[in-house]
Amino acid sequence: TALVLNILVAGIGTIRFSQAGYFSWRALWPFLAGSMPLAFIGGAITLPGGAYKVVVGVILLFAAVWLALPERVKSERPGRFPLIPILPAIGTGGVIGLLSGLTGTGGGIFLSPLLIFSQWARMRETAGVCAPFILANSSAGLLGHLTSVQNLPSEIPVWAIAAVIGGLIGTELGRRRLGIPMLQRLLAIVLVIAGLKLILT
């Protein structure tokens, strides 16, 4: 269910952030090259216990605190960040892809703080890279879970409509309406929710 909804919302984000000029294929492809094969593998694996989820959840909470620090919440400085180094991007993409397949996420929740921490992309550029990243990884993860598609709940059409509406509103706010400090605070809140979900479920 999570992967299906990811595909819908990330598809909207990919189109709309690309139209606004925040998409970069040069920034995206190294992460995809590493992540998609391992997202497929992770989607086919069911791990016993939840220790790995606790570890990932704690990392996300740490990232949320870092983002929310007053000295981090500020407007973006002018100019572009350096080009993303290809080999580190492929390697980290592989780790993120495996985690996204294992946890049923699109991986953007892991890639977003990485791009910002490393200063590889600015806030809106991060959204422009993460949307197609989530779309690709969710598709690969769903292929790994293909036998589960027949067990999707009957409520999925209603959830899909809600997700599409939320995706349209969110991308409009992210592209044009909200300032960078607010977007950064919202990302911190999302990381807290995702981290607690992994730890507590």
mmCIF file of C-alpha atoms in Angstrom:
data_model
loop_
_atom_site.group_PDB
_atom_site.id
_atom_site.type_symbol
_atom_site.label_atom_id
_atom_site.label_comp_id
_atom_site.label_asym_id
_atom_site.label_seq_id
_atom_site.Cartn_x
_atom_site.Cartn_y
_atom_site.Cartn_z
ATOM 1 C CA THR A 1 0.000 0.000 0.000
ATOM 2 C CA ALA A 2 2.784 2.404 0.962
ATOM 3 C CA LEU A 3 4.663 1.772 -2.274
ATOM 4 C CA VAL A 4 1.564 2.233 -4.454
ATOM 5 C CA LEU A 5 0.773 5.576 -2.802
ATOM 6 C CA ASN A 6 4.443 6.558 -3.055
ATOM 7 C CA ILE A 7 4.340 6.002 -6.806
ATOM 8 C CA LEU A 8 1.273 8.223 -7.213
ATOM 9 C CA VAL A 9 2.582 11.127 -5.123
ATOM 10 C CA ALA A 10 6.178 10.901 -6.356
ATOM 11 C CA GLY A 11 4.922 10.894 -9.940
ATOM 12 C CA ILE A 12 3.138 14.181 -9.281
ATOM 13 C CA GLY A 13 6.223 15.606 -7.572
ATOM 14 C CA THR A 14 8.499 14.538 -10.408
ATOM 15 C CA ILE A 15 6.382 16.308 -13.020
ATOM 16 C CA ARG A 16 5.760 19.489 -11.065
ATOM 17 C CA PHE A 17 9.253 20.069 -9.673
ATOM 18 C CA SER A 18 10.711 19.307 -13.088
ATOM 19 C CA GLN A 19 8.410 21.893 -14.667
ATOM 20 C CA ALA A 20 9.637 24.422 -12.093
ATOM 21 C CA GLY A 21 13.283 23.762 -13.053
ATOM 22 C CA TYR A 22 14.371 21.932 -9.890
ATOM 23 C CA PHE A 23 15.194 18.579 -11.488
ATOM 24 C CA SER A 24 18.747 17.525 -12.403
ATOM 25 C CA TRP A 25 19.422 14.220 -14.160
ATOM 26 C CA ARG A 26 23.134 14.635 -13.393
ATOM 27 C CA ALA A 27 22.298 14.717 -9.673
ATOM 28 C CA LEU A 28 19.798 11.852 -9.835
ATOM 29 C CA TRP A 29 21.312 9.064 -11.926
ATOM 30 C CA PRO A 30 24.210 8.021 -9.634
ATOM 31 C CA PHE A 31 21.814 7.497 -6.734
ATOM 32 C CA LEU A 32 19.418 5.545 -8.946
ATOM 33 C CA ALA A 33 22.211 3.364 -10.329
ATOM 34 C CA GLY A 34 23.058 2.209 -6.829
ATOM 35 C CA SER A 35 19.586 2.115 -5.344
ATOM 36 C CA MET A 36 17.229 0.427 -7.808
ATOM 37 C CA PRO A 37 18.808 -3.065 -7.849
ATOM 38 C CA LEU A 38 19.037 -3.108 -4.065
ATOM 39 C CA ALA A 39 15.519 -1.680 -3.638
ATOM 40 C CA PHE A 40 14.256 -4.661 -5.639
ATOM 41 C CA ILE A 41 16.266 -7.054 -3.449
ATOM 42 C CA GLY A 42 15.175 -5.322 -0.239
ATOM 43 C CA GLY A 43 11.547 -5.493 -1.335
ATOM 44 C CA ALA A 44 11.816 -9.268 -1.654
ATOM 45 C CA ILE A 45 13.377 -9.734 1.820
ATOM 46 C CA THR A 46 11.454 -10.071 5.067
ATOM 47 C CA LEU A 47 13.771 -9.654 8.033
ATOM 48 C CA PRO A 48 12.944 -11.140 11.444
ATOM 49 C CA GLY A 49 12.646 -8.692 14.311
ATOM 50 C CA GLY A 50 12.838 -4.931 14.162
ATOM 51 C CA ALA A 51 16.332 -4.033 15.358
ATOM 52 C CA TYR A 52 17.308 -2.535 12.004
ATOM 53 C CA LYS A 53 14.190 -0.334 12.067
ATOM 54 C CA VAL A 54 15.157 1.054 15.471
ATOM 55 C CA VAL A 55 18.630 1.936 14.209
ATOM 56 C CA VAL A 56 17.259 3.653 11.101
ATOM 57 C CA GLY A 57 14.630 5.436 13.198
ATOM 58 C CA VAL A 58 17.271 6.843 15.558
ATOM 59 C CA ILE A 59 19.295 8.092 12.572
ATOM 60 C CA LEU A 60 16.229 9.896 11.220
ATOM 61 C CA LEU A 61 15.543 11.497 14.612
ATOM 62 C CA PHE A 62 19.146 12.702 14.752
ATOM 63 C CA ALA A 63 18.757 14.181 11.258
ATOM 64 C CA ALA A 64 15.546 15.937 12.335
ATOM 65 C CA VAL A 65 17.242 17.549 15.324
ATOM 66 C CA TRP A 66 20.151 18.675 13.136
ATOM 67 C CA LEU A 67 17.796 20.257 10.617
ATOM 68 C CA ALA A 68 15.789 22.035 13.301
ATOM 69 C CA LEU A 69 18.803 23.723 14.944
ATOM 70 C CA PRO A 70 18.406 27.528 14.691
ATOM 71 C CA GLU A 71 21.706 27.985 12.867
ATOM 72 C CA ARG A 72 20.601 25.447 10.229
ATOM 73 C CA VAL A 73 17.186 27.004 9.575
ATOM 74 C CA LYS A 74 17.976 29.893 7.267
ATOM 75 C CA SER A 75 17.442 31.060 3.724
ATOM 76 C CA GLU A 76 19.530 29.473 1.018
ATOM 77 C CA ARG A 77 22.686 31.233 0.004
ATOM 78 C CA PRO A 78 23.073 32.180 -3.661
ATOM 79 C CA GLY A 79 24.960 30.020 -6.119
ATOM 80 C CA ARG A 80 24.901 26.304 -6.783
ATOM 81 C CA PHE A 81 26.483 23.605 -4.694
ATOM 82 C CA PRO A 82 29.322 21.544 -6.201
ATOM 83 C CA LEU A 83 28.501 18.645 -8.494
ATOM 84 C CA ILE A 84 27.642 15.463 -6.604
ATOM 85 C CA PRO A 85 30.605 13.009 -6.696
ATOM 86 C CA ILE A 86 29.538 9.974 -8.695
ATOM 87 C CA LEU A 87 31.086 7.040 -6.782
ATOM 88 C CA PRO A 88 29.946 8.162 -3.289
ATOM 89 C CA ALA A 89 26.478 8.828 -4.729
ATOM 90 C CA ILE A 90 26.272 5.323 -6.220
ATOM 91 C CA GLY A 91 27.406 3.769 -2.927
ATOM 92 C CA THR A 92 25.032 5.727 -0.736
ATOM 93 C CA GLY A 93 22.284 5.150 -3.279
ATOM 94 C CA GLY A 94 22.767 1.409 -2.845
ATOM 95 C CA VAL A 95 22.433 1.654 0.937
ATOM 96 C CA ILE A 96 19.356 3.854 0.631
ATOM 97 C CA GLY A 97 17.820 1.526 -1.957
ATOM 98 C CA LEU A 98 18.221 -1.488 0.323
ATOM 99 C CA LEU A 99 16.713 0.410 3.262
ATOM 100 C CA SER A 100 13.822 1.641 1.139
ATOM 101 C CA GLY A 101 13.015 -1.888 -0.012
ATOM 102 C CA LEU A 102 13.239 -3.295 3.519
ATOM 103 C CA THR A 103 11.127 -0.572 5.117
ATOM 104 C CA GLY A 104 8.556 -0.119 2.349
ATOM 105 C CA THR A 105 9.507 3.513 1.731
ATOM 106 C CA GLY A 106 10.650 5.238 -1.430
ATOM 107 C CA GLY A 107 14.004 6.217 0.043
ATOM 108 C CA GLY A 108 13.460 9.960 -0.157
ATOM 109 C CA ILE A 109 13.245 10.172 3.625
ATOM 110 C CA PHE A 110 16.880 9.014 3.707
ATOM 111 C CA LEU A 111 18.135 10.879 0.627
ATOM 112 C CA SER A 112 16.720 14.291 1.583
ATOM 113 C CA PRO A 113 18.810 14.864 4.729
ATOM 114 C CA LEU A 114 21.874 13.394 3.002
ATOM 115 C CA LEU A 115 21.663 15.921 0.157
ATOM 116 C CA ILE A 116 21.202 18.801 2.578
ATOM 117 C CA PHE A 117 23.876 17.712 5.076
ATOM 118 C CA SER A 118 26.414 17.193 2.290
ATOM 119 C CA GLN A 119 25.429 20.478 0.610
ATOM 120 C CA TRP A 120 24.975 18.544 -2.619
ATOM 121 C CA ALA A 121 21.644 20.266 -3.326
ATOM 122 C CA ARG A 122 19.559 23.144 -2.044
ATOM 123 C CA MET A 123 16.132 22.621 -0.488
ATOM 124 C CA ARG A 124 13.931 22.783 -3.573
ATOM 125 C CA GLU A 125 16.552 21.024 -5.695
ATOM 126 C CA THR A 126 16.489 18.276 -3.054
ATOM 127 C CA ALA A 127 12.761 17.885 -3.615
ATOM 128 C CA GLY A 128 13.336 17.851 -7.371
ATOM 129 C CA VAL A 129 15.838 14.989 -7.037
ATOM 130 C CA CYS A 130 13.997 13.018 -4.350
ATOM 131 C CA ALA A 131 10.630 12.849 -6.127
ATOM 132 C CA PRO A 132 11.884 10.810 -9.132
ATOM 133 C CA PHE A 133 14.170 8.868 -6.765
ATOM 134 C CA ILE A 134 11.128 7.815 -4.724
ATOM 135 C CA LEU A 135 9.193 7.032 -7.903
ATOM 136 C CA ALA A 136 11.926 4.736 -9.229
ATOM 137 C CA ASN A 137 12.657 2.992 -5.919
ATOM 138 C CA SER A 138 9.005 2.481 -5.068
ATOM 139 C CA SER A 139 8.461 0.912 -8.489
ATOM 140 C CA ALA A 140 11.453 -1.390 -7.985
ATOM 141 C CA GLY A 141 10.351 -2.259 -4.445
ATOM 142 C CA LEU A 142 6.827 -2.987 -5.654
ATOM 143 C CA LEU A 143 8.213 -5.383 -8.258
ATOM 144 C CA GLY A 144 10.013 -7.166 -5.426
ATOM 145 C CA HIS A 145 6.698 -7.351 -3.569
ATOM 146 C CA LEU A 146 4.686 -8.183 -6.694
ATOM 147 C CA THR A 147 2.879 -11.131 -5.128
ATOM 148 C CA SER A 148 1.529 -8.778 -2.450
ATOM 149 C CA VAL A 149 -0.268 -6.567 -4.974
ATOM 150 C CA GLN A 150 -3.187 -9.002 -5.100
ATOM 151 C CA ASN A 151 -3.676 -8.395 -1.372
ATOM 152 C CA LEU A 152 -4.059 -4.614 -1.575
ATOM 153 C CA PRO A 153 -6.941 -3.431 0.661
ATOM 154 C CA SER A 154 -10.250 -2.490 -0.887
ATOM 155 C CA GLU A 155 -9.863 1.062 0.468
ATOM 156 C CA ILE A 156 -6.870 1.751 -1.789
ATOM 157 C CA PRO A 157 -8.851 3.867 -4.332
ATOM 158 C CA VAL A 158 -9.995 6.249 -1.576
ATOM 159 C CA TRP A 159 -6.476 6.495 -0.157
ATOM 160 C CA ALA A 160 -5.113 7.065 -3.656
ATOM 161 C CA ILE A 161 -7.471 10.020 -4.223
ATOM 162 C CA ALA A 162 -6.449 11.526 -0.870
ATOM 163 C CA ALA A 163 -2.758 11.003 -1.681
ATOM 164 C CA VAL A 164 -3.099 12.665 -5.094
ATOM 165 C CA ILE A 165 -4.882 15.687 -3.583
ATOM 166 C CA GLY A 166 -2.226 15.955 -0.894
ATOM 167 C CA GLY A 167 0.516 15.600 -3.498
ATOM 168 C CA LEU A 168 -0.901 18.412 -5.620
ATOM 169 C CA ILE A 169 -1.218 20.736 -2.615
ATOM 170 C CA GLY A 170 2.200 19.805 -1.250
ATOM 171 C CA THR A 171 4.052 20.322 -4.515
ATOM 172 C CA GLU A 172 2.416 23.718 -4.996
ATOM 173 C CA LEU A 173 3.482 24.791 -1.503
ATOM 174 C CA GLY A 174 6.970 23.376 -2.009
ATOM 175 C CA ARG A 175 7.592 24.913 -5.419
ATOM 176 C CA ARG A 176 6.303 28.419 -4.839
ATOM 177 C CA ARG A 177 4.454 29.243 -1.644
ATOM 178 C CA LEU A 178 6.613 28.370 1.355
ATOM 179 C CA GLY A 179 9.984 29.844 2.232
ATOM 180 C CA ILE A 180 13.092 27.718 2.704
ATOM 181 C CA PRO A 181 13.154 27.932 6.546
ATOM 182 C CA MET A 182 9.566 26.678 6.723
ATOM 183 C CA LEU A 183 10.282 23.855 4.271
ATOM 184 C CA GLN A 184 13.290 22.832 6.345
ATOM 185 C CA ARG A 185 11.233 22.787 9.552
ATOM 186 C CA LEU A 186 8.539 20.736 7.840
ATOM 187 C CA LEU A 187 11.151 18.250 6.649
ATOM 188 C CA ALA A 188 12.391 17.961 10.240
ATOM 189 C CA ILE A 189 8.838 17.166 11.377
ATOM 190 C CA VAL A 190 8.487 14.520 8.664
ATOM 191 C CA LEU A 191 11.779 12.936 9.759
ATOM 192 C CA VAL A 192 10.540 12.813 13.367
ATOM 193 C CA ILE A 193 7.298 11.103 12.299
ATOM 194 C CA ALA A 194 9.146 8.620 10.110
ATOM 195 C CA GLY A 195 11.755 7.914 12.806
ATOM 196 C CA LEU A 196 9.160 7.310 15.516
ATOM 197 C CA LYS A 197 7.127 5.115 13.181
ATOM 198 C CA LEU A 198 10.138 2.903 12.512
ATOM 199 C CA ILE A 199 11.027 2.703 16.208
ATOM 200 C CA LEU A 200 7.526 2.065 17.563
ATOM 201 C CA THR A 201 6.059 -0.280 14.936
#
